[in-house]
Amino acid sequence: MRELTSNKEQDGNDQGNEKSETSTNYINSLENIANNQTHGDNSRATANTAENVLDLKMDKNKVMCKDPLVVGTSTNKPGEDAEVRDTWANKVEFILACIGNVVGLGNMWRFPYLCYKSGGGAFLIPYFIMLVVCGIPLLYMELAVGQYTRQGPIGAMHKICPLFKGTGLATVIMSFLLSTYYNVIIAWALYYLINSFMDPLPWEGCNNDWNSELCWNGTKFNSSQDQEENNKTSAPQEFYDNHLLQMTKGIENFGTMRWELLGCLAVAWILVYFCLWKGIKSSGKVVYVTATLPYLFIGAFIVRALTLPGSELGLVYFFSPKWETLLEAKVWVNAAAQNFNSIGIAFGSLMAFSSYNRFDNRLMRDTLIISLTDAITCILAGICVFGTLGNLAFEQGKSVDEVVSSGPGLVFVAYPAALSKMPFPQVWSVIFFSMLLCLGIDSQFATVEVIITSIKDAYGRWIRLHLKRHEVLVLLVCFVSFICGLPNVMQGGIYFFTLIDYYAAAISLMYIAFFEVIAIVWVYGANRLARNVRDMTGELPNYYIRGCWMVAAPCLIMAIWIFSLADYEAPTYNKGQYIFPGWSIGMGWAISCLSLLAIPILAVVAIVKAKGNNITQKLKASIKSPIRECPCCGKMLNKQHEAHHGTAANNPDNEICLEQLTSD
């Protein structure tokens, strides 16, 4: 990195000579790097000065930095090799990866149920309002931060504001916890997929070894049988409880390992590994299948669902508006929370993915495509789910209220029951669980990518020296996550699964999101981030986006956080039939604290390490962004924190020294 001083007495001729020499060095450096690449050295290049990797594309209005061959010049020691940061092969891969991440199992089992419970069709009004006010602006913000800093969540938040670096670490911890149990759902889907080739389907009847005397095969019954049948358990429920899970009576008894599920879990992690083993070079190709194939399946299911007898009963429940619910604050909170959970705000995946973008990639169109695709998918999933549940209610002689459910109970109990009533049930069952597999695998490898990117950003040099290959790092991360997920595939694992699902993300998400937004838009500054976007794309975000960053988003996140704490109830299983003991609730809070405590602990560390003679000076130093040069090419920023816009790239009067930036 070249050094700048505040000495204004340099001779003009010396400046001209220096620029000429720098230009010559730049050209020679590019030639050397090109030669290295010709000989197959695509993984690293030497970074001696910031200008050695600067490539500018100029026009009348802006100067934009293209992707350099070397990244991170400001953090490399003299003579130290710098790693080339991978980039997506094209924009389509990036968009498909993001769509695969945001469109997941939650679209199938959370949104339809939440819509039904929050006013039916009326819920779509607050949902889309929150999407426009909160979802789209915050998605744009995360993509901008990742693309500008060229780092995963931890490195990005450290560059934005060292005091809040803990938000990045909290995101990675939450992602790790999520990865350990989310893949268990994929393992269940694999188990059902394998059993879908049997004739008859094993969850159809009550003549199996795992069925009890109270098993009911789902046939329609008359009113005189209501009392008797209400005490029975459906065949799909018994398949799920007694055969798939072989669940114990409670978390106090974990039982033994479910070896079939262990095998399915191992296969699921092998799939994730091969999606990620070559980095975005492999995942970028996988998403062409996993992000698009579910839409073919969803389309087929919608057509089938709409032609089933009784489907209109479910659609009426789904779309019938209850306008009075719009006056309830909880409905609006649910709408905002759905946007956060579905789009993946504060989960870190989108920030990690965008860090592999070209530096001059335009973000607004990407943001709109990703967010609107997710919203449309939610509605399509609702039609698919409630059309099928309407048929299930019609076949069983029940109301939709009695068969509607969410979460695993929907996709592994209610849906299999409906599939078994369709013509050619094996075909539809294979299609459905293949769809679940694709939806789940996308979100899973996006979650694991957060962990891998963060580790590489922090320990890239050590990894290159000791692990040698990216594949080894991916293998280690997948193996550790696999081991940590083993309690979920024991006979009592469903109880542990319920606890970690509730406390790992549901409790922590709004807390992490709040401090992330505060760090970016209030401490670092929404206007400074906007100028960063202009440095990348040549255009400022519009005033609406910046207004949402500064006012709407923090207020909404705070409201969601407060309401979630006010409405806190300890988790239960099977609609309250099983109450978790106190020690397990304490274990759940301990899991939650793994991410919650990362923010205050790293904040204290940042203050202690900051320069200053007293606590006030240290606090002020800890909130200042260490970004002093373009994260892409290393060119020093000007007083407006820009390196490439307008005359910033060529006007030395706009450049300032480190001391001036520190006091700015």
PDB file of N, CA and C in Angstrom, residues 60-151:
ATOM      1  N   LYS A  60     -17.641  10.392 -19.109  1.00  0.00           N
ATOM      2  CA  LYS A  60     -17.798  11.805 -18.801  1.00  0.00           C
ATOM      3  C   LYS A  60     -18.225  12.039 -17.362  1.00  0.00           C
ATOM      4  N   ASN A  61     -19.012  11.125 -16.793  1.00  0.00           N
ATOM      5  CA  ASN A  61     -19.637  11.393 -15.515  1.00  0.00           C
ATOM      6  C   ASN A  61     -19.045  10.615 -14.351  1.00  0.00           C
ATOM      7  N   LYS A  62     -18.409   9.493 -14.602  1.00  0.00           N
ATOM      8  CA  LYS A  62     -17.986   8.680 -13.466  1.00  0.00           C
ATOM      9  C   LYS A  62     -16.734   7.888 -13.799  1.00  0.00           C
ATOM     10  N   VAL A  63     -16.104   7.458 -12.733  1.00  0.00           N
ATOM     11  CA  VAL A  63     -14.962   6.565 -12.854  1.00  0.00           C
ATOM     12  C   VAL A  63     -15.271   5.355 -12.004  1.00  0.00           C
ATOM     13  N   MET A  64     -15.309   4.187 -12.601  1.00  0.00           N
ATOM     14  CA  MET A  64     -15.660   2.989 -11.867  1.00  0.00           C
ATOM     15  C   MET A  64     -14.498   2.020 -11.862  1.00  0.00           C
ATOM     16  N   CYS A  65     -14.354   1.337 -10.724  1.00  0.00           N
ATOM     17  CA  CYS A  65     -13.265   0.382 -10.566  1.00  0.00           C
ATOM     18  C   CYS A  65     -13.727  -0.986 -11.013  1.00  0.00           C
ATOM     19  N   LYS A  66     -13.034  -1.543 -11.970  1.00  0.00           N
ATOM     20  CA  LYS A  66     -13.323  -2.924 -12.341  1.00  0.00           C
ATOM     21  C   LYS A  66     -12.718  -3.857 -11.298  1.00  0.00           C
ATOM     22  N   ASP A  67     -13.060  -5.137 -11.389  1.00  0.00           N
ATOM     23  CA  ASP A  67     -12.500  -6.089 -10.441  1.00  0.00           C
ATOM     24  C   ASP A  67     -11.000  -6.215 -10.641  1.00  0.00           C
ATOM     25  N   PRO A  68     -10.230  -6.104  -9.563  1.00  0.00           N
ATOM     26  CA  PRO A  68      -8.790  -6.250  -9.667  1.00  0.00           C
ATOM     27  C   PRO A  68      -8.410  -7.718  -9.686  1.00  0.00           C
ATOM     28  N   LEU A  69      -7.151  -7.954  -9.971  1.00  0.00           N
ATOM     29  CA  LEU A  69      -6.659  -9.327  -9.913  1.00  0.00           C
ATOM     30  C   LEU A  69      -6.303  -9.728  -8.493  1.00  0.00           C
ATOM     31  N   VAL A  70      -6.042  -8.749  -7.654  1.00  0.00           N
ATOM     32  CA  VAL A  70      -5.677  -9.014  -6.268  1.00  0.00           C
ATOM     33  C   VAL A  70      -6.612  -8.239  -5.369  1.00  0.00           C
ATOM     34  N   VAL A  71      -7.036  -8.840  -4.272  1.00  0.00           N
ATOM     35  CA  VAL A  71      -7.988  -8.215  -3.364  1.00  0.00           C
ATOM     36  C   VAL A  71      -7.358  -8.050  -1.992  1.00  0.00           C
ATOM     37  N   GLY A  72      -7.727  -6.976  -1.305  1.00  0.00           N
ATOM     38  CA  GLY A  72      -7.332  -6.828   0.083  1.00  0.00           C
ATOM     39  C   GLY A  72      -5.941  -6.316   0.282  1.00  0.00           C
ATOM     40  N   THR A  73      -5.499  -5.379  -0.547  1.00  0.00           N
ATOM     41  CA  THR A  73      -4.126  -4.911  -0.445  1.00  0.00           C
ATOM     42  C   THR A  73      -3.849  -4.190   0.855  1.00  0.00           C
ATOM     43  N   SER A  74      -4.886  -3.614   1.468  1.00  0.00           N
ATOM     44  CA  SER A  74      -4.648  -2.827   2.667  1.00  0.00           C
ATOM     45  C   SER A  74      -4.321  -3.681   3.873  1.00  0.00           C
ATOM     46  N   THR A  75      -4.651  -4.962   3.839  1.00  0.00           N
ATOM     47  CA  THR A  75      -4.412  -5.824   4.994  1.00  0.00           C
ATOM     48  C   THR A  75      -3.192  -6.715   4.843  1.00  0.00           C
ATOM     49  N   ASN A  76      -2.560  -6.691   3.691  1.00  0.00           N
ATOM     50  CA  ASN A  76      -1.412  -7.557   3.468  1.00  0.00           C
ATOM     51  C   ASN A  76      -0.130  -6.897   3.937  1.00  0.00           C
ATOM     52  N   LYS A  77       0.709  -7.651   4.575  1.00  0.00           N
ATOM     53  CA  LYS A  77       2.001  -7.147   4.983  1.00  0.00           C
ATOM     54  C   LYS A  77       2.927  -7.075   3.771  1.00  0.00           C
ATOM     55  N   PRO A  78       3.951  -6.209   3.827  1.00  0.00           N
ATOM     56  CA  PRO A  78       4.869  -6.104   2.696  1.00  0.00           C
ATOM     57  C   PRO A  78       5.468  -7.463   2.352  1.00  0.00           C
ATOM     58  N   GLY A  79       5.415  -7.787   1.061  1.00  0.00           N
ATOM     59  CA  GLY A  79       5.979  -9.048   0.592  1.00  0.00           C
ATOM     60  C   GLY A  79       5.087 -10.245   0.777  1.00  0.00           C
ATOM     61  N   GLU A  80       3.893 -10.039   1.380  1.00  0.00           N
ATOM     62  CA  GLU A  80       2.996 -11.168   1.627  1.00  0.00           C
ATOM     63  C   GLU A  80       2.099 -11.389   0.428  1.00  0.00           C
ATOM     64  N   ASP A  81       1.871 -12.658   0.101  1.00  0.00           N
ATOM     65  CA  ASP A  81       1.008 -12.977  -1.028  1.00  0.00           C
ATOM     66  C   ASP A  81      -0.436 -12.638  -0.700  1.00  0.00           C
ATOM     67  N   ALA A  82      -1.160 -12.186  -1.695  1.00  0.00           N
ATOM     68  CA  ALA A  82      -2.580 -11.886  -1.543  1.00  0.00           C
ATOM     69  C   ALA A  82      -3.394 -12.857  -2.378  1.00  0.00           C
ATOM     70  N   GLU A  83      -4.545 -13.243  -1.847  1.00  0.00           N
ATOM     71  CA  GLU A  83      -5.371 -14.232  -2.532  1.00  0.00           C
ATOM     72  C   GLU A  83      -6.328 -13.554  -3.499  1.00  0.00           C
ATOM     73  N   VAL A  84      -6.482 -14.166  -4.646  1.00  0.00           N
ATOM     74  CA  VAL A  84      -7.466 -13.692  -5.601  1.00  0.00           C
ATOM     75  C   VAL A  84      -8.851 -14.077  -5.087  1.00  0.00           C
ATOM     76  N   ARG A  85      -9.760 -13.115  -5.010  1.00  0.00           N
ATOM     77  CA  ARG A  85     -11.109 -13.418  -4.559  1.00  0.00           C
ATOM     78  C   ARG A  85     -11.937 -13.864  -5.754  1.00  0.00           C
ATOM     79  N   ASP A  86     -12.584 -14.998  -5.592  1.00  0.00           N
ATOM     80  CA  ASP A  86     -13.419 -15.507  -6.674  1.00  0.00           C
ATOM     81  C   ASP A  86     -14.557 -14.539  -6.965  1.00  0.00           C
ATOM     82  N   THR A  87     -15.049 -14.566  -8.181  1.00  0.00           N
ATOM     83  CA  THR A  87     -16.249 -13.820  -8.543  1.00  0.00           C
ATOM     84  C   THR A  87     -17.189 -14.756  -9.288  1.00  0.00           C
ATOM     85  N   TRP A  88     -18.472 -14.425  -9.236  1.00  0.00           N
ATOM     86  CA  TRP A  88     -19.453 -15.212  -9.968  1.00  0.00           C
ATOM     87  C   TRP A  88     -19.135 -15.187 -11.455  1.00  0.00           C
ATOM     88  N   ALA A  89     -19.368 -16.297 -12.119  1.00  0.00           N
ATOM     89  CA  ALA A  89     -19.100 -16.363 -13.554  1.00  0.00           C
ATOM     90  C   ALA A  89     -19.970 -15.383 -14.319  1.00  0.00           C
ATOM     91  N   ASN A  90     -21.189 -15.151 -13.826  1.00  0.00           N
ATOM     92  CA  ASN A  90     -22.089 -14.180 -14.439  1.00  0.00           C
ATOM     93  C   ASN A  90     -23.154 -13.787 -13.428  1.00  0.00           C
ATOM     94  N   LYS A  91     -23.920 -12.766 -13.774  1.00  0.00           N
ATOM     95  CA  LYS A  91     -24.947 -12.259 -12.865  1.00  0.00           C
ATOM     96  C   LYS A  91     -26.045 -13.276 -12.602  1.00  0.00           C
ATOM     97  N   VAL A  92     -26.333 -14.120 -13.587  1.00  0.00           N
ATOM     98  CA  VAL A  92     -27.410 -15.106 -13.433  1.00  0.00           C
ATOM     99  C   VAL A  92     -27.115 -16.047 -12.270  1.00  0.00           C
ATOM    100  N   GLU A  93     -25.858 -16.480 -12.151  1.00  0.00           N
ATOM    101  CA  GLU A  93     -25.492 -17.381 -11.058  1.00  0.00           C
ATOM    102  C   GLU A  93     -25.719 -16.712  -9.705  1.00  0.00           C
ATOM    103  N   PHE A  94     -25.330 -15.452  -9.600  1.00  0.00           N
ATOM    104  CA  PHE A  94     -25.523 -14.728  -8.342  1.00  0.00           C
ATOM    105  C   PHE A  94     -27.002 -14.615  -8.000  1.00  0.00           C
ATOM    106  N   ILE A  95     -27.822 -14.226  -8.957  1.00  0.00           N
ATOM    107  CA  ILE A  95     -29.252 -14.048  -8.700  1.00  0.00           C
ATOM    108  C   ILE A  95     -29.904 -15.384  -8.349  1.00  0.00           C
ATOM    109  N   LEU A  96     -29.549 -16.448  -9.077  1.00  0.00           N
ATOM    110  CA  LEU A  96     -30.121 -17.760  -8.774  1.00  0.00           C
ATOM    111  C   LEU A  96     -29.691 -18.253  -7.399  1.00  0.00           C
ATOM    112  N   ALA A  97     -28.429 -17.985  -7.020  1.00  0.00           N
ATOM    113  CA  ALA A  97     -27.960 -18.384  -5.694  1.00  0.00           C
ATOM    114  C   ALA A  97     -28.753 -17.662  -4.612  1.00  0.00           C
ATOM    115  N   CYS A  98     -28.997 -16.365  -4.814  1.00  0.00           N
ATOM    116  CA  CYS A  98     -29.770 -15.590  -3.834  1.00  0.00           C
ATOM    117  C   CYS A  98     -31.220 -16.053  -3.794  1.00  0.00           C
ATOM    118  N   ILE A  99     -31.806 -16.329  -4.957  1.00  0.00           N
ATOM    119  CA  ILE A  99     -33.184 -16.825  -4.990  1.00  0.00           C
ATOM    120  C   ILE A  99     -33.270 -18.188  -4.304  1.00  0.00           C
ATOM    121  N   GLY A 100     -32.294 -19.054  -4.571  1.00  0.00           N
ATOM    122  CA  GLY A 100     -32.276 -20.349  -3.912  1.00  0.00           C
ATOM    123  C   GLY A 100     -32.171 -20.228  -2.409  1.00  0.00           C
ATOM    124  N   ASN A 101     -31.472 -19.192  -1.941  1.00  0.00           N
ATOM    125  CA  ASN A 101     -31.326 -18.963  -0.510  1.00  0.00           C
ATOM    126  C   ASN A 101     -32.625 -18.465   0.113  1.00  0.00           C
ATOM    127  N   VAL A 102     -33.254 -17.465  -0.503  1.00  0.00           N
ATOM    128  CA  VAL A 102     -34.439 -16.857   0.107  1.00  0.00           C
ATOM    129  C   VAL A 102     -35.687 -17.712  -0.084  1.00  0.00           C
ATOM    130  N   VAL A 103     -35.754 -18.470  -1.173  1.00  0.00           N
ATOM    131  CA  VAL A 103     -36.906 -19.344  -1.408  1.00  0.00           C
ATOM    132  C   VAL A 103     -36.579 -20.715  -0.829  1.00  0.00           C
ATOM    133  N   GLY A 104     -37.158 -20.999   0.313  1.00  0.00           N
ATOM    134  CA  GLY A 104     -36.840 -22.252   0.994  1.00  0.00           C
ATOM    135  C   GLY A 104     -38.082 -22.904   1.568  1.00  0.00           C
ATOM    136  N   LEU A 105     -37.861 -23.750   2.560  1.00  0.00           N
ATOM    137  CA  LEU A 105     -38.965 -24.487   3.164  1.00  0.00           C
ATOM    138  C   LEU A 105     -39.951 -23.564   3.857  1.00  0.00           C
ATOM    139  N   GLY A 106     -39.483 -22.405   4.342  1.00  0.00           N
ATOM    140  CA  GLY A 106     -40.377 -21.456   4.995  1.00  0.00           C
ATOM    141  C   GLY A 106     -41.474 -20.950   4.086  1.00  0.00           C
ATOM    142  N   ASN A 107     -41.179 -20.844   2.783  1.00  0.00           N
ATOM    143  CA  ASN A 107     -42.212 -20.434   1.837  1.00  0.00           C
ATOM    144  C   ASN A 107     -43.346 -21.450   1.772  1.00  0.00           C
ATOM    145  N   MET A 108     -43.003 -22.721   1.964  1.00  0.00           N
ATOM    146  CA  MET A 108     -44.001 -23.776   1.877  1.00  0.00           C
ATOM    147  C   MET A 108     -44.767 -23.958   3.173  1.00  0.00           C
ATOM    148  N   TRP A 109     -44.110 -23.803   4.306  1.00  0.00           N
ATOM    149  CA  TRP A 109     -44.807 -24.175   5.532  1.00  0.00           C
ATOM    150  C   TRP A 109     -45.052 -23.019   6.507  1.00  0.00           C
ATOM    151  N   ARG A 110     -44.422 -21.860   6.279  1.00  0.00           N
ATOM    152  CA  ARG A 110     -44.638 -20.768   7.226  1.00  0.00           C
ATOM    153  C   ARG A 110     -45.570 -19.700   6.686  1.00  0.00           C
ATOM    154  N   PHE A 111     -45.305 -19.219   5.468  1.00  0.00           N
ATOM    155  CA  PHE A 111     -46.108 -18.114   4.942  1.00  0.00           C
ATOM    156  C   PHE A 111     -47.587 -18.465   4.803  1.00  0.00           C
ATOM    157  N   PRO A 112     -47.964 -19.627   4.199  1.00  0.00           N
ATOM    158  CA  PRO A 112     -49.400 -19.917   4.066  1.00  0.00           C
ATOM    159  C   PRO A 112     -50.124 -19.945   5.408  1.00  0.00           C
ATOM    160  N   TYR A 113     -49.505 -20.575   6.399  1.00  0.00           N
ATOM    161  CA  TYR A 113     -50.131 -20.650   7.720  1.00  0.00           C
ATOM    162  C   TYR A 113     -50.223 -19.271   8.362  1.00  0.00           C
ATOM    163  N   LEU A 114     -49.161 -18.477   8.238  1.00  0.00           N
ATOM    164  CA  LEU A 114     -49.156 -17.134   8.814  1.00  0.00           C
ATOM    165  C   LEU A 114     -50.193 -16.251   8.141  1.00  0.00           C
ATOM    166  N   CYS A 115     -50.328 -16.390   6.836  1.00  0.00           N
ATOM    167  CA  CYS A 115     -51.335 -15.633   6.093  1.00  0.00           C
ATOM    168  C   CYS A 115     -52.737 -16.013   6.564  1.00  0.00           C
ATOM    169  N   TYR A 116     -52.956 -17.289   6.741  1.00  0.00           N
ATOM    170  CA  TYR A 116     -54.261 -17.767   7.198  1.00  0.00           C
ATOM    171  C   TYR A 116     -54.582 -17.237   8.599  1.00  0.00           C
ATOM    172  N   LYS A 117     -53.591 -17.253   9.488  1.00  0.00           N
ATOM    173  CA  LYS A 117     -53.803 -16.844  10.868  1.00  0.00           C
ATOM    174  C   LYS A 117     -53.862 -15.327  11.047  1.00  0.00           C
ATOM    175  N   SER A 118     -53.409 -14.575  10.046  1.00  0.00           N
ATOM    176  CA  SER A 118     -53.296 -13.118  10.203  1.00  0.00           C
ATOM    177  C   SER A 118     -54.239 -12.352   9.283  1.00  0.00           C
ATOM    178  N   GLY A 119     -55.380 -12.938   8.995  1.00  0.00           N
ATOM    179  CA  GLY A 119     -56.375 -12.186   8.245  1.00  0.00           C
ATOM    180  C   GLY A 119     -56.596 -12.641   6.829  1.00  0.00           C
ATOM    181  N   GLY A 120     -56.043 -13.786   6.431  1.00  0.00           N
ATOM    182  CA  GLY A 120     -56.256 -14.284   5.081  1.00  0.00           C
ATOM    183  C   GLY A 120     -55.727 -13.333   4.030  1.00  0.00           C
ATOM    184  N   GLY A 121     -56.576 -13.040   3.031  1.00  0.00           N
ATOM    185  CA  GLY A 121     -56.153 -12.150   1.953  1.00  0.00           C
ATOM    186  C   GLY A 121     -55.780 -10.771   2.431  1.00  0.00           C
ATOM    187  N   ALA A 122     -56.351 -10.324   3.549  1.00  0.00           N
ATOM    188  CA  ALA A 122     -56.015  -9.000   4.087  1.00  0.00           C
ATOM    189  C   ALA A 122     -54.551  -8.929   4.521  1.00  0.00           C
ATOM    190  N   PHE A 123     -53.971 -10.071   4.865  1.00  0.00           N
ATOM    191  CA  PHE A 123     -52.571 -10.092   5.308  1.00  0.00           C
ATOM    192  C   PHE A 123     -51.620  -9.687   4.191  1.00  0.00           C
ATOM    193  N   LEU A 124     -52.040  -9.873   2.949  1.00  0.00           N
ATOM    194  CA  LEU A 124     -51.170  -9.519   1.828  1.00  0.00           C
ATOM    195  C   LEU A 124     -50.887  -8.016   1.786  1.00  0.00           C
ATOM    196  N   ILE A 125     -51.809  -7.201   2.322  1.00  0.00           N
ATOM    197  CA  ILE A 125     -51.599  -5.749   2.323  1.00  0.00           C
ATOM    198  C   ILE A 125     -50.427  -5.368   3.227  1.00  0.00           C
ATOM    199  N   PRO A 126     -50.444  -5.730   4.528  1.00  0.00           N
ATOM    200  CA  PRO A 126     -49.263  -5.405   5.346  1.00  0.00           C
ATOM    201  C   PRO A 126     -48.003  -6.125   4.887  1.00  0.00           C
ATOM    202  N   TYR A 127     -48.173  -7.321   4.305  1.00  0.00           N
ATOM    203  CA  TYR A 127     -46.991  -8.055   3.848  1.00  0.00           C
ATOM    204  C   TYR A 127     -46.256  -7.281   2.760  1.00  0.00           C
ATOM    205  N   PHE A 128     -46.981  -6.810   1.760  1.00  0.00           N
ATOM    206  CA  PHE A 128     -46.328  -6.093   0.663  1.00  0.00           C
ATOM    207  C   PHE A 128     -45.891  -4.691   1.086  1.00  0.00           C
ATOM    208  N   ILE A 129     -46.619  -4.075   2.019  1.00  0.00           N
ATOM    209  CA  ILE A 129     -46.161  -2.778   2.538  1.00  0.00           C
ATOM    210  C   ILE A 129     -44.827  -2.942   3.259  1.00  0.00           C
ATOM    211  N   MET A 130     -44.728  -3.973   4.082  1.00  0.00           N
ATOM    212  CA  MET A 130     -43.478  -4.223   4.791  1.00  0.00           C
ATOM    213  C   MET A 130     -42.364  -4.638   3.841  1.00  0.00           C
ATOM    214  N   LEU A 131     -42.725  -5.299   2.758  1.00  0.00           N
ATOM    215  CA  LEU A 131     -41.724  -5.659   1.761  1.00  0.00           C
ATOM    216  C   LEU A 131     -41.116  -4.406   1.137  1.00  0.00           C
ATOM    217  N   VAL A 132     -41.973  -3.424   0.817  1.00  0.00           N
ATOM    218  CA  VAL A 132     -41.505  -2.200   0.181  1.00  0.00           C
ATOM    219  C   VAL A 132     -40.773  -1.299   1.169  1.00  0.00           C
ATOM    220  N   VAL A 133     -41.258  -1.229   2.403  1.00  0.00           N
ATOM    221  CA  VAL A 133     -40.690  -0.312   3.396  1.00  0.00           C
ATOM    222  C   VAL A 133     -39.455  -0.890   4.064  1.00  0.00           C
ATOM    223  N   CYS A 134     -39.439  -2.189   4.262  1.00  0.00           N
ATOM    224  CA  CYS A 134     -38.377  -2.803   5.066  1.00  0.00           C
ATOM    225  C   CYS A 134     -37.578  -3.849   4.287  1.00  0.00           C
ATOM    226  N   GLY A 135     -38.269  -4.771   3.643  1.00  0.00           N
ATOM    227  CA  GLY A 135     -37.587  -5.889   3.007  1.00  0.00           C
ATOM    228  C   GLY A 135     -36.651  -5.477   1.892  1.00  0.00           C
ATOM    229  N   ILE A 136     -37.156  -4.722   0.923  1.00  0.00           N
ATOM    230  CA  ILE A 136     -36.344  -4.331  -0.226  1.00  0.00           C
ATOM    231  C   ILE A 136     -35.189  -3.410   0.176  1.00  0.00           C
ATOM    232  N   PRO A 137     -35.428  -2.348   0.973  1.00  0.00           N
ATOM    233  CA  PRO A 137     -34.297  -1.484   1.368  1.00  0.00           C
ATOM    234  C   PRO A 137     -33.204  -2.218   2.135  1.00  0.00           C
ATOM    235  N   LEU A 138     -33.579  -3.114   3.053  1.00  0.00           N
ATOM    236  CA  LEU A 138     -32.564  -3.805   3.842  1.00  0.00           C
ATOM    237  C   LEU A 138     -31.837  -4.867   3.024  1.00  0.00           C
ATOM    238  N   LEU A 139     -32.531  -5.491   2.094  1.00  0.00           N
ATOM    239  CA  LEU A 139     -31.856  -6.409   1.180  1.00  0.00           C
ATOM    240  C   LEU A 139     -30.828  -5.648   0.347  1.00  0.00           C
ATOM    241  N   TYR A 140     -31.218  -4.490  -0.150  1.00  0.00           N
ATOM    242  CA  TYR A 140     -30.300  -3.635  -0.912  1.00  0.00           C
ATOM    243  C   TYR A 140     -29.100  -3.240  -0.049  1.00  0.00           C
ATOM    244  N   MET A 141     -29.353  -2.926   1.213  1.00  0.00           N
ATOM    245  CA  MET A 141     -28.282  -2.532   2.127  1.00  0.00           C
ATOM    246  C   MET A 141     -27.273  -3.664   2.323  1.00  0.00           C
ATOM    247  N   GLU A 142     -27.765  -4.874   2.572  1.00  0.00           N
ATOM    248  CA  GLU A 142     -26.852  -5.994   2.811  1.00  0.00           C
ATOM    249  C   GLU A 142     -26.053  -6.338   1.565  1.00  0.00           C
ATOM    250  N   LEU A 143     -26.694  -6.306   0.408  1.00  0.00           N
ATOM    251  CA  LEU A 143     -25.970  -6.572  -0.832  1.00  0.00           C
ATOM    252  C   LEU A 143     -24.900  -5.516  -1.072  1.00  0.00           C
ATOM    253  N   ALA A 144     -25.211  -4.252  -0.769  1.00  0.00           N
ATOM    254  CA  ALA A 144     -24.246  -3.168  -0.971  1.00  0.00           C
ATOM    255  C   ALA A 144     -23.052  -3.311  -0.045  1.00  0.00           C
ATOM    256  N   VAL A 145     -23.299  -3.645   1.217  1.00  0.00           N
ATOM    257  CA  VAL A 145     -22.207  -3.799   2.185  1.00  0.00           C
ATOM    258  C   VAL A 145     -21.290  -4.949   1.786  1.00  0.00           C
ATOM    259  N   GLY A 146     -21.869  -6.078   1.414  1.00  0.00           N
ATOM    260  CA  GLY A 146     -21.053  -7.222   1.011  1.00  0.00           C
ATOM    261  C   GLY A 146     -20.238  -6.935  -0.236  1.00  0.00           C
ATOM    262  N   GLN A 147     -20.867  -6.294  -1.225  1.00  0.00           N
ATOM    263  CA  GLN A 147     -20.175  -6.025  -2.485  1.00  0.00           C
ATOM    264  C   GLN A 147     -19.075  -4.987  -2.299  1.00  0.00           C
ATOM    265  N   TYR A 148     -19.315  -3.974  -1.463  1.00  0.00           N
ATOM    266  CA  TYR A 148     -18.312  -2.921  -1.290  1.00  0.00           C
ATOM    267  C   TYR A 148     -17.123  -3.402  -0.455  1.00  0.00           C
ATOM    268  N   THR A 149     -17.401  -4.062   0.657  1.00  0.00           N
ATOM    269  CA  THR A 149     -16.320  -4.495   1.543  1.00  0.00           C
ATOM    270  C   THR A 149     -15.610  -5.736   1.027  1.00  0.00           C
ATOM    271  N   ARG A 150     -16.301  -6.512   0.169  1.00  0.00           N
ATOM    272  CA  ARG A 150     -15.751  -7.749  -0.381  1.00  0.00           C
ATOM    273  C   ARG A 150     -15.363  -8.730   0.733  1.00  0.00           C
ATOM    274  N   GLN A 151     -16.227  -8.786   1.735  1.00  0.00           N
ATOM    275  CA  GLN A 151     -16.006  -9.643   2.894  1.00  0.00           C
ATOM    276  C   GLN A 151     -17.317 -10.298   3.300  1.00  0.00           C
TER     277      GLN A 151
END
